[in-house]
mmCIF file of C-alpha atoms in Angstrom:
data_model
loop_
_atom_site.group_PDB
_atom_site.id
_atom_site.type_symbol
_atom_site.label_atom_id
_atom_site.label_comp_id
_atom_site.label_asym_id
_atom_site.label_seq_id
_atom_site.Cartn_x
_atom_site.Cartn_y
_atom_site.Cartn_z
ATOM 1 C CA MET A 1 161.038 141.952 89.068
ATOM 2 C CA ASN A 2 162.610 142.043 92.226
ATOM 3 C CA GLU A 3 166.156 140.690 93.646
ATOM 4 C CA LYS A 4 164.277 137.389 95.102
ATOM 5 C CA GLU A 5 162.299 136.890 91.543
ATOM 6 C CA ILE A 6 165.551 137.451 89.567
ATOM 7 C CA ALA A 7 167.476 134.752 92.011
ATOM 8 C CA GLU A 8 164.550 132.111 91.870
ATOM 9 C CA LEU A 9 165.051 131.836 88.102
ATOM 10 C CA ARG A 10 168.862 131.912 87.926
ATOM 11 C CA ARG A 11 168.464 128.777 90.354
ATOM 12 C CA ARG A 12 166.807 127.072 87.032
ATOM 13 C CA PHE A 13 170.004 127.383 85.099
ATOM 14 C CA ARG A 14 171.439 123.665 85.743
ATOM 15 C CA PRO A 15 170.647 120.509 83.672
ATOM 16 C CA GLU A 16 168.560 118.908 86.277
ATOM 17 C CA LYS A 17 166.497 121.764 87.233
ATOM 18 C CA SER A 18 165.325 123.592 84.118
ATOM 19 C CA CYS A 19 163.085 122.512 81.314
ATOM 20 C CA ILE A 20 165.555 123.750 78.680
ATOM 21 C CA SER A 21 165.456 120.898 76.192
ATOM 22 C CA ARG A 22 167.629 122.553 73.249
ATOM 23 C CA ILE A 23 169.913 125.857 72.737
ATOM 24 C CA ARG A 24 169.140 127.771 69.598
ATOM 25 C CA GLY A 25 171.706 130.100 67.910
ATOM 26 C CA CYS A 26 173.644 131.833 65.168
ATOM 27 C CA CYS A 27 177.088 133.392 64.500
ATOM 28 C CA VAL A 28 177.572 136.787 63.438
ATOM 29 C CA ASN A 29 180.742 137.989 61.909
ATOM 30 C CA GLU A 30 182.233 141.494 61.841
ATOM 31 C CA LYS A 31 180.496 142.446 58.510
ATOM 32 C CA LYS A 32 176.926 141.790 60.589
ATOM 33 C CA GLU A 33 176.487 138.844 58.334
ATOM 34 C CA LEU A 34 174.646 135.313 59.922
ATOM 35 C CA VAL A 35 177.461 132.847 59.007
ATOM 36 C CA SER A 36 176.116 129.916 61.114
ATOM 37 C CA GLU A 37 172.859 128.704 62.578
ATOM 38 C CA PHE A 38 172.430 125.788 65.250
ATOM 39 C CA ASP A 39 169.713 124.161 67.114
ATOM 40 C CA GLN A 40 171.349 121.991 69.842
ATOM 41 C CA PRO A 41 169.361 119.670 71.747
ATOM 42 C CA LEU A 42 170.982 119.964 75.287
ATOM 43 C CA GLY A 43 170.392 116.022 75.995
ATOM 44 C CA MET A 44 172.850 115.240 72.906
ATOM 45 C CA LEU A 45 175.692 117.310 74.815
ATOM 46 C CA PRO A 46 178.238 115.900 77.199
ATOM 47 C CA GLU A 47 177.210 117.009 80.906
ATOM 48 C CA GLN A 48 179.952 119.479 81.128
ATOM 49 C CA GLU A 49 179.197 121.311 77.694
ATOM 50 C CA ALA A 50 175.367 121.880 78.866
ATOM 51 C CA GLU A 51 176.300 123.177 82.218
ATOM 52 C CA SER A 52 178.497 125.495 80.633
ATOM 53 C CA LEU A 53 175.918 126.931 78.222
ATOM 54 C CA LEU A 54 173.322 127.034 80.690
ATOM 55 C CA ALA A 55 175.728 128.956 82.445
ATOM 56 C CA ILE A 56 176.519 131.674 80.144
ATOM 57 C CA LEU A 57 172.843 132.152 79.406
ATOM 58 C CA LYS A 58 172.344 132.435 83.405
ATOM 59 C CA LYS A 59 174.911 135.534 83.533
ATOM 60 C CA THR A 60 172.049 137.391 81.646
ATOM 61 C CA LEU A 61 170.197 137.511 85.070
ATOM 62 C CA SER A 62 173.318 138.383 86.666
ATOM 63 C CA GLY A 63 174.307 141.616 88.591
ATOM 64 C CA LYS A 64 172.067 144.424 90.374
ATOM 65 C CA ARG A 65 168.913 145.934 89.313
ATOM 66 C CA GLY A 66 169.342 149.574 88.224
ATOM 67 C CA ARG A 67 173.344 148.573 86.755
ATOM 68 C CA THR A 68 173.479 145.597 84.861
ATOM 69 C CA LEU A 69 169.886 144.547 85.117
ATOM 70 C CA SER A 70 166.932 146.962 84.041
ATOM 71 C CA ASP A 71 163.172 146.722 83.983
ATOM 72 C CA VAL A 72 161.471 147.519 80.552
ATOM 73 C CA GLU A 73 157.978 148.459 80.551
ATOM 74 C CA PHE A 74 155.806 148.024 77.369
ATOM 75 C CA SER A 75 153.039 150.349 77.216
ATOM 76 C CA THR A 76 149.066 149.521 76.668
ATOM 77 C CA GLN A 77 149.212 150.165 73.020
ATOM 78 C CA GLN A 78 152.349 148.053 72.239
ATOM 79 C CA VAL A 79 150.954 145.032 73.673
ATOM 80 C CA LEU A 80 147.874 145.088 72.061
ATOM 81 C CA ASP A 81 149.311 145.825 68.377
ATOM 82 C CA SER A 82 153.060 146.510 68.037
ATOM 83 C CA ASP A 83 155.678 144.394 65.809
ATOM 84 C CA GLU A 84 158.229 144.201 68.710
ATOM 85 C CA HIS A 85 155.816 142.806 71.476
ATOM 86 C CA ARG A 86 154.094 140.365 68.861
ATOM 87 C CA LEU A 87 157.551 139.175 67.899
ATOM 88 C CA LEU A 88 158.308 138.621 71.737
ATOM 89 C CA MET A 89 155.263 136.456 72.134
ATOM 90 C CA ALA A 90 155.614 134.581 69.016
ATOM 91 C CA LEU A 91 159.129 133.423 70.352
ATOM 92 C CA ARG A 92 157.532 132.985 73.848
ATOM 93 C CA ASP A 93 154.455 130.857 72.675
ATOM 94 C CA SER A 94 156.046 128.765 70.338
ATOM 95 C CA ALA A 95 159.202 127.892 72.769
ATOM 96 C CA LEU A 96 161.411 129.236 70.001
ATOM 97 C CA GLY A 97 159.792 126.797 67.311
ATOM 98 C CA ASP A 98 158.670 129.599 65.237
ATOM 99 C CA ASP A 99 161.532 129.743 62.528
ATOM 100 C CA GLU A 100 160.473 132.764 61.205
ATOM 101 C CA ALA A 101 160.207 134.706 64.398
ATOM 102 C CA VAL A 102 163.655 133.496 65.466
ATOM 103 C CA HIS A 103 165.194 134.468 62.089
ATOM 104 C CA LYS A 104 163.792 137.977 62.769
ATOM 105 C CA LEU A 105 165.264 138.111 65.858
ATOM 106 C CA TYR A 106 168.352 137.224 64.479
ATOM 107 C CA ALA A 107 168.349 140.022 62.007
ATOM 108 C CA LYS A 108 167.268 142.556 64.360
ATOM 109 C CA ILE A 109 170.084 141.747 66.967
ATOM 110 C CA ALA A 110 172.615 141.812 64.064
ATOM 111 C CA GLU A 111 171.396 145.067 62.633
ATOM 112 C CA ASN A 112 171.865 146.802 66.081
ATOM 113 C CA VAL A 113 174.744 145.340 67.573
ATOM 114 C CA PHE A 114 178.332 146.945 67.358
ATOM 115 C CA PHE A 115 180.756 144.651 68.552
ATOM 116 C CA GLU A 116 183.969 144.492 67.505
ATOM 117 C CA GLY A 117 184.555 141.071 65.742
ATOM 118 C CA SER A 118 182.174 138.126 65.511
ATOM 119 C CA TYR A 119 179.511 137.081 68.163
ATOM 120 C CA MET A 120 177.134 134.816 69.172
ATOM 121 C CA ILE A 121 173.424 134.884 69.756
ATOM 122 C CA LEU A 122 171.923 132.185 71.963
ATOM 123 C CA LEU A 123 168.308 131.417 72.951
ATOM 124 C CA ALA A 124 166.614 129.188 75.074
ATOM 125 C CA ALA A 125 162.998 128.527 76.168
ATOM 126 C CA ASP A 126 161.925 127.056 79.488
ATOM 127 C CA ARG A 127 158.834 126.271 81.233
ATOM 128 C CA TYR A 128 158.686 126.511 85.181
ATOM 129 C CA ASP A 129 156.051 124.882 87.448
ATOM 130 C CA VAL A 130 156.207 127.668 90.213
ATOM 131 C CA PRO A 131 155.652 126.147 93.467
ATOM 132 C CA ALA A 132 153.224 127.759 95.807
ATOM 133 C CA TYR A 133 154.052 128.486 99.564
ATOM 134 C CA GLY A 134 151.485 128.134 102.105
ATOM 135 C CA LYS A 135 150.893 130.198 105.059
ATOM 136 C CA ASP A 136 153.544 128.693 107.684
ATOM 137 C CA GLY A 137 156.106 129.485 104.839
ATOM 138 C CA ALA A 138 155.971 125.589 103.685
ATOM 139 C CA ARG A 139 156.644 124.959 99.962
ATOM 140 C CA SER A 140 154.305 122.858 98.105
ATOM 141 C CA GLU A 141 154.967 121.458 94.587
ATOM 142 C CA ASP A 142 151.381 121.749 93.635
ATOM 143 C CA GLY A 143 151.424 125.459 92.248
ATOM 144 C CA ASP A 144 149.076 126.347 89.551
ATOM 145 C CA GLU A 145 151.533 128.681 87.556
ATOM 146 C CA VAL A 146 153.646 128.005 84.938
ATOM 147 C CA PHE A 147 155.788 130.496 83.738
ATOM 148 C CA SER A 148 157.044 130.083 79.998
ATOM 149 C CA TYR A 149 159.738 132.501 78.913
ATOM 150 C CA ILE A 150 162.483 132.996 76.439
ATOM 151 C CA VAL A 151 165.942 134.004 77.295
ATOM 152 C CA CYS A 152 168.605 135.470 74.892
ATOM 153 C CA GLY A 153 172.355 136.308 75.469
ATOM 154 C CA VAL A 154 174.709 138.174 72.948
ATOM 155 C CA CYS A 155 178.096 136.737 73.467
ATOM 156 C CA PRO A 156 181.535 137.878 71.739
ATOM 157 C CA MET A 157 183.709 135.402 70.438
ATOM 158 C CA LYS A 158 187.366 135.635 71.221
ATOM 159 C CA LEU A 159 190.286 133.911 69.270
ATOM 160 C CA THR A 160 192.169 131.971 71.834
ATOM 161 C CA LYS A 161 196.319 131.693 71.439
ATOM 162 C CA SER A 162 197.955 128.358 70.698
ATOM 163 C CA ALA A 163 199.450 126.578 73.549
ATOM 164 C CA LEU A 164 201.431 123.440 74.313
ATOM 165 C CA GLY A 165 199.275 120.332 75.517
ATOM 166 C CA TYR A 166 200.067 116.977 76.858
ATOM 167 C CA GLN A 167 197.890 114.049 75.699
ATOM 168 C CA ALA A 168 197.558 111.915 78.664
ATOM 169 C CA HIS A 169 196.606 108.942 76.373
ATOM 170 C CA GLU A 170 199.242 109.270 74.174
ATOM 171 C CA ARG A 171 201.656 110.074 76.826
ATOM 172 C CA ARG A 172 203.173 113.212 74.699
ATOM 173 C CA PHE A 173 202.948 116.666 74.149
ATOM 174 C CA ARG A 174 201.025 118.178 71.204
ATOM 175 C CA SER A 175 200.353 121.978 70.134
ATOM 176 C CA VAL A 176 196.955 123.095 70.895
ATOM 177 C CA GLY A 177 195.930 125.455 67.843
ATOM 178 C CA SER A 178 194.067 128.809 68.234
ATOM 179 C CA ASP A 179 190.300 128.708 68.173
ATOM 180 C CA TRP A 180 187.312 131.040 68.742
ATOM 181 C CA ALA A 181 185.963 130.709 72.123
ATOM 182 C CA LEU A 182 182.762 131.947 73.508
ATOM 183 C CA THR A 183 182.648 134.391 76.224
ATOM 184 C CA ALA A 184 180.409 135.624 78.849
ATOM 185 C CA PRO A 185 177.212 137.990 77.339
ATOM 186 C CA GLU A 186 177.656 141.359 76.648
ATOM 187 C CA ALA A 187 173.620 141.873 76.455
ATOM 188 C CA GLY A 188 170.665 139.980 76.745
ATOM 189 C CA PHE A 189 167.075 139.603 77.939
ATOM 190 C CA LEU A 190 164.253 137.788 79.326
ATOM 191 C CA PHE A 191 160.701 138.033 78.409
ATOM 192 C CA PRO A 192 158.108 137.976 79.864
ATOM 193 C CA ALA A 193 158.828 139.354 83.304
ATOM 194 C CA PHE A 194 158.599 137.429 86.312
ATOM 195 C CA ASP A 195 156.448 139.732 88.337
ATOM 196 C CA ASP A 196 155.189 138.807 91.780
ATOM 197 C CA ARG A 197 156.391 135.256 90.863
ATOM 198 C CA SER A 198 153.628 135.195 87.663
ATOM 199 C CA ALA A 199 154.273 136.206 83.957
ATOM 200 C CA ASN A 200 153.966 139.837 83.133
ATOM 201 C CA ILE A 201 153.821 140.307 79.480
ATOM 202 C CA TYR A 202 154.158 144.049 80.096
ATOM 203 C CA GLY A 203 157.542 143.905 81.206
ATOM 204 C CA ALA A 204 160.947 142.359 80.394
ATOM 205 C CA LEU A 205 164.431 142.328 81.965
ATOM 206 C CA TYR A 206 167.157 143.944 79.956
ATOM 207 C CA TYR A 207 171.101 142.851 80.600
ATOM 208 C CA SER A 208 174.159 144.680 79.673
ATOM 209 C CA LYS A 209 177.362 143.510 81.426
ATOM 210 C CA ASN A 210 178.577 147.371 81.174
ATOM 211 C CA PRO A 211 176.372 149.737 82.591
ATOM 212 C CA ALA A 212 177.917 152.884 81.302
ATOM 213 C CA ASP A 213 177.235 151.514 77.663
ATOM 214 C CA ASN A 214 173.939 149.563 77.605
ATOM 215 C CA HIS A 215 173.901 149.415 74.225
ATOM 216 C CA PRO A 216 170.884 151.582 73.677
ATOM 217 C CA GLU A 217 170.405 150.833 69.745
ATOM 218 C CA LEU A 218 169.812 147.440 70.624
ATOM 219 C CA ALA A 219 167.496 147.733 73.459
ATOM 220 C CA GLU A 220 165.411 150.161 70.940
ATOM 221 C CA ALA A 221 165.266 147.738 68.249
ATOM 222 C CA LEU A 222 163.817 145.048 70.672
ATOM 223 C CA PHE A 223 161.607 147.029 72.918
ATOM 224 C CA HIS A 224 160.697 150.469 71.278
ATOM 225 C CA ALA A 225 160.935 151.118 75.123
ATOM 226 C CA PRO A 226 163.297 153.319 77.403
ATOM 227 C CA LEU A 227 165.545 152.188 79.305
ATOM 228 C CA PRO A 228 165.754 153.219 82.898
ATOM 229 C CA VAL A 229 168.672 156.084 83.220
ATOM 230 C CA PRO A 230 171.769 153.962 84.102
ATOM 231 C CA SER A 231 172.736 154.164 87.966
ATOM 232 C CA GLU A 232 175.939 155.892 87.433
ATOM 233 C CA VAL A 233 174.342 158.678 85.722
ATOM 234 C CA GLN A 234 171.898 158.899 88.127
ATOM 235 C CA ARG A 235 174.399 158.728 91.148
ATOM 236 C CA GLU A 236 176.341 161.809 89.563
ATOM 237 C CA ALA A 237 173.163 163.902 89.521
ATOM 238 C CA PHE A 238 172.192 163.136 92.947
ATOM 239 C CA SER A 239 175.978 163.869 94.151
ATOM 240 C CA ARG A 240 175.758 167.300 92.312
ATOM 241 C CA VAL A 241 172.142 168.044 93.547
ATOM 242 C CA LEU A 242 173.222 167.202 97.557
ATOM 243 C CA GLU A 243 176.488 169.274 97.367
ATOM 244 C CA GLU A 244 175.016 172.149 95.291
ATOM 245 C CA ALA A 245 171.909 172.461 97.590
ATOM 246 C CA VAL A 246 173.195 171.773 100.742
ATOM 247 C CA GLU A 247 176.441 173.226 100.655
ATOM 248 C CA ASP A 248 178.586 173.670 103.690
ATOM 249 C CA GLY A 249 175.978 171.462 105.419
ATOM 250 C CA CYS A 250 177.080 168.587 103.025
ATOM 251 C CA GLY A 251 179.580 167.249 105.752
ATOM 252 C CA CYS A 252 181.169 163.788 106.372
ATOM 253 C CA GLU A 253 178.478 163.323 109.357
ATOM 254 C CA VAL A 254 175.309 163.878 106.982
ATOM 255 C CA VAL A 255 176.682 161.627 103.959
ATOM 256 C CA SER A 256 177.705 158.819 106.336
ATOM 257 C CA THR A 257 174.347 158.832 107.927
ATOM 258 C CA LEU A 258 172.480 158.936 104.860
ATOM 259 C CA CYS A 259 174.643 155.707 103.295
ATOM 260 C CA GLY A 260 174.610 154.093 106.385
ATOM 261 C CA ARG A 261 170.710 153.988 106.710
ATOM 262 C CA LEU A 262 170.587 153.079 103.220
ATOM 263 C CA ALA A 263 172.859 150.041 103.366
ATOM 264 C CA VAL A 264 170.980 149.003 106.652
ATOM 265 C CA LEU A 265 167.450 149.333 104.708
ATOM 266 C CA ALA A 266 168.820 147.336 101.728
ATOM 267 C CA ALA A 267 170.409 144.700 103.902
ATOM 268 C CA ASP A 268 167.238 144.385 105.675
ATOM 269 C CA ALA A 269 165.312 144.297 102.317
ATOM 270 C CA LYS A 270 167.561 141.455 100.617
ATOM 271 C CA GLU A 271 166.751 139.199 103.834
ATOM 272 C CA GLU A 272 163.243 139.689 103.593
ATOM 273 C CA GLY A 273 162.932 139.614 99.837
ATOM 274 C CA GLY A 274 161.767 142.966 99.576
ATOM 275 C CA GLU A 275 162.576 146.455 98.040
ATOM 276 C CA VAL A 276 163.815 149.572 99.087
ATOM 277 C CA THR A 277 163.245 152.765 97.195
ATOM 278 C CA VAL A 278 164.614 156.540 98.208
ATOM 279 C CA THR A 279 162.337 159.165 98.038
ATOM 280 C CA LYS A 280 163.154 163.048 98.123
ATOM 281 C CA GLU A 281 161.311 162.912 101.663
ATOM 282 C CA ALA A 282 163.193 160.268 102.760
ATOM 283 C CA VAL A 283 166.635 161.993 101.910
ATOM 284 C CA ALA A 284 165.052 165.068 103.866
ATOM 285 C CA GLU A 285 164.242 163.530 106.818
ATOM 286 C CA VAL A 286 167.940 162.371 107.040
ATOM 287 C CA LEU A 287 169.257 165.905 106.228
ATOM 288 C CA THR A 288 166.947 167.175 109.011
ATOM 289 C CA ALA A 289 168.156 164.677 111.703
ATOM 290 C CA CYS A 290 171.391 165.799 110.920
ATOM 291 C CA GLY A 291 170.658 169.352 111.638
ATOM 292 C CA VAL A 292 171.108 170.426 108.154
ATOM 293 C CA PRO A 293 169.098 174.158 108.328
ATOM 294 C CA GLU A 294 165.687 174.020 107.061
ATOM 295 C CA GLU A 295 166.095 176.601 103.581
ATOM 296 C CA ARG A 296 169.063 173.930 102.520
ATOM 297 C CA VAL A 297 166.860 171.093 103.119
ATOM 298 C CA ALA A 298 164.033 173.193 101.074
ATOM 299 C CA ALA A 299 166.908 173.462 98.317
ATOM 300 C CA PHE A 300 167.426 169.835 98.071
ATOM 301 C CA GLY A 301 163.955 169.058 97.311
ATOM 302 C CA ALA A 302 163.581 171.874 94.660
ATOM 303 C CA GLN A 303 166.647 170.757 92.862
ATOM 304 C CA PHE A 304 166.144 166.829 93.103
ATOM 305 C CA ASP A 305 162.439 167.544 91.602
ATOM 306 C CA GLU A 306 164.297 169.509 89.032
ATOM 307 C CA ALA A 307 166.943 166.590 88.192
ATOM 308 C CA PHE A 308 164.402 163.661 88.534
ATOM 309 C CA GLY A 309 161.172 164.654 88.427
ATOM 310 C CA ALA A 310 158.493 165.472 90.884
ATOM 311 C CA GLY A 311 157.628 162.272 92.830
ATOM 312 C CA ALA A 312 160.487 160.216 91.385
ATOM 313 C CA VAL A 313 161.573 157.274 93.036
ATOM 314 C CA LEU A 314 165.156 155.825 92.987
ATOM 315 C CA CYS A 315 166.981 152.622 93.547
ATOM 316 C CA PRO A 316 169.568 153.130 96.357
ATOM 317 C CA ASP A 317 172.353 152.218 94.223
ATOM 318 C CA ALA A 318 171.469 155.022 92.145
ATOM 319 C CA VAL A 319 172.128 157.383 95.323
ATOM 320 C CA VAL A 320 175.283 155.449 96.606
ATOM 321 C CA ASP A 321 176.965 152.417 96.520
ATOM 322 C CA THR A 322 175.209 150.588 99.177
ATOM 323 C CA GLY A 323 177.914 147.510 99.228
ATOM 324 C CA LYS A 324 180.769 149.978 100.037
ATOM 325 C CA PHE A 325 181.547 153.113 102.128
ATOM 326 C CA GLU A 326 184.656 154.975 101.054
ATOM 327 C CA LEU A 327 186.322 158.016 101.922
ATOM 328 C CA LYS A 328 189.263 159.746 100.080
ATOM 329 C CA THR A 329 191.838 162.269 100.253
ATOM 330 C CA PRO A 330 194.489 162.846 97.384
ATOM 331 C CA ASP A 331 196.824 160.834 100.104
ATOM 332 C CA VAL A 332 194.537 158.655 101.815
ATOM 333 C CA THR A 333 191.446 155.888 101.348
ATOM 334 C CA ILE A 334 189.699 154.590 104.013
ATOM 335 C CA ARG A 335 187.045 151.686 103.501
ATOM 336 C CA VAL A 336 184.380 150.983 106.095
ATOM 337 C CA ASN A 337 181.719 148.541 106.555
ATOM 338 C CA PRO A 338 178.630 150.399 105.154
ATOM 339 C CA GLU A 339 176.534 149.314 107.993
ATOM 340 C CA ARG A 340 178.933 150.976 110.370
ATOM 341 C CA THR A 341 179.495 154.630 109.202
ATOM 342 C CA ASP A 342 178.873 155.394 112.880
ATOM 343 C CA LEU A 343 182.654 154.559 113.571
ATOM 344 C CA ILE A 344 183.480 157.610 111.279
ATOM 345 C CA GLU A 345 183.873 161.414 112.476
ATOM 346 C CA THR A 346 185.513 164.705 111.429
ATOM 347 C CA ARG A 347 187.237 167.288 113.543
ATOM 348 C CA VAL A 348 189.061 170.265 113.244
ATOM 349 C CA LEU A 349 192.082 170.116 115.995
ATOM 350 C CA ASP A 350 194.597 173.235 115.812
ATOM 351 C CA GLY A 351 193.092 174.410 112.732
ATOM 352 C CA VAL A 352 193.914 171.294 110.706
ATOM 353 C CA LYS A 353 190.982 168.853 109.500
ATOM 354 C CA TYR A 354 190.941 165.078 110.403
ATOM 355 C CA ILE A 355 189.138 162.181 109.769
ATOM 356 C CA LEU A 356 188.847 159.969 113.047
ATOM 357 C CA VAL A 357 187.850 156.211 112.735
ATOM 358 C CA ARG A 358 186.801 154.539 116.359
ATOM 359 C CA ALA A 359 189.175 151.435 116.673
ATOM 360 C CA GLY A 360 188.850 148.449 118.953
ATOM 361 C CA ASP A 361 190.743 145.189 119.315
ATOM 362 C CA GLY A 362 192.163 143.488 116.203
ATOM 363 C CA VAL A 363 193.791 146.395 114.590
ATOM 364 C CA GLU A 364 196.050 145.294 111.781
ATOM 365 C CA VAL A 365 198.832 147.204 109.549
ATOM 366 C CA ASN A 366 199.700 145.214 106.518
ATOM 367 C CA GLY A 367 198.426 141.855 108.029
ATOM 368 C CA ILE A 368 200.475 142.610 111.400
ATOM 369 C CA GLY A 369 198.381 142.900 114.568
ATOM 370 C CA VAL A 370 199.153 146.322 116.176
ATOM 371 C CA LYS A 371 198.225 147.765 119.663
ATOM 372 C CA ILE A 372 197.229 151.508 119.857
ATOM 373 C CA ARG A 373 198.406 153.052 122.987
#
């Protein structure tokens, strides 16, 4: 699923836009016991509460691909004959009406989630009449694709503090006791994947709030399919490969050129609804353009293959953070628009290393406009 397809589904999580008629779920205590189940019709809830529940489920589609969101791919054998895929299909095809399948999912999650304290499992099913678009880009409501899917969120429960509240209708203050509050999901998934704006039962989208801890035990139990390596881990590996292979050629200009190029490509792709990928050849092209010796470029290619595999394709965020550009010394941090890395250069003056930032008008120091003379 690309960013545009994820955003299209995210927009559905409003009472007036979705076909979600009910929310199913259960509460799991710290002993991994299912202590309470519910099947709540959304139409029976006050509007604000219905919106809040959908907003929580919507968070399972938040963040960036390669970081909080990971594509899951099922093998052909899994789709043809596997317990994990049969369970997901039973949940999707019954729109969560299959009680046995729902209870199996609850048990599987409870056995493989390791949170401190209690948490809530939330489940919803939706049917999306996917609109078609003409060649002129005009939207038509008469699309022939109906995308049926389920979404699940695993949300920790936190005990709120007691406080003093004011009851307007009584015109008096009252003590408001502590209570268990539902928080944003730590993990979740969507099945099936929404690829090319159509259902793909060979895929799912997995969510983890913390990319550094993506709850691999839960993902393994749900899908029995490997998750992509977290982008932070890939980024560390890429940085190590670049530094070791290019050696002295890994200067500020080389890295800033690479980051700037990826940031521009990512921004253009987001505007057009496409995807950007990073290959060994694309990075080698930047290194060559920056004057890195041929033998160092070849060394980078060899180490890239060793670290990621021959023909590997990476997400830009697995190489650099395309949303920011930051230079650090032990005492100074400089942040630059990632699309304007051309403003940075380095020089050695009288034997001293300097980072130079080209400045125009509008320079401020602690919010005070200053003049550079």
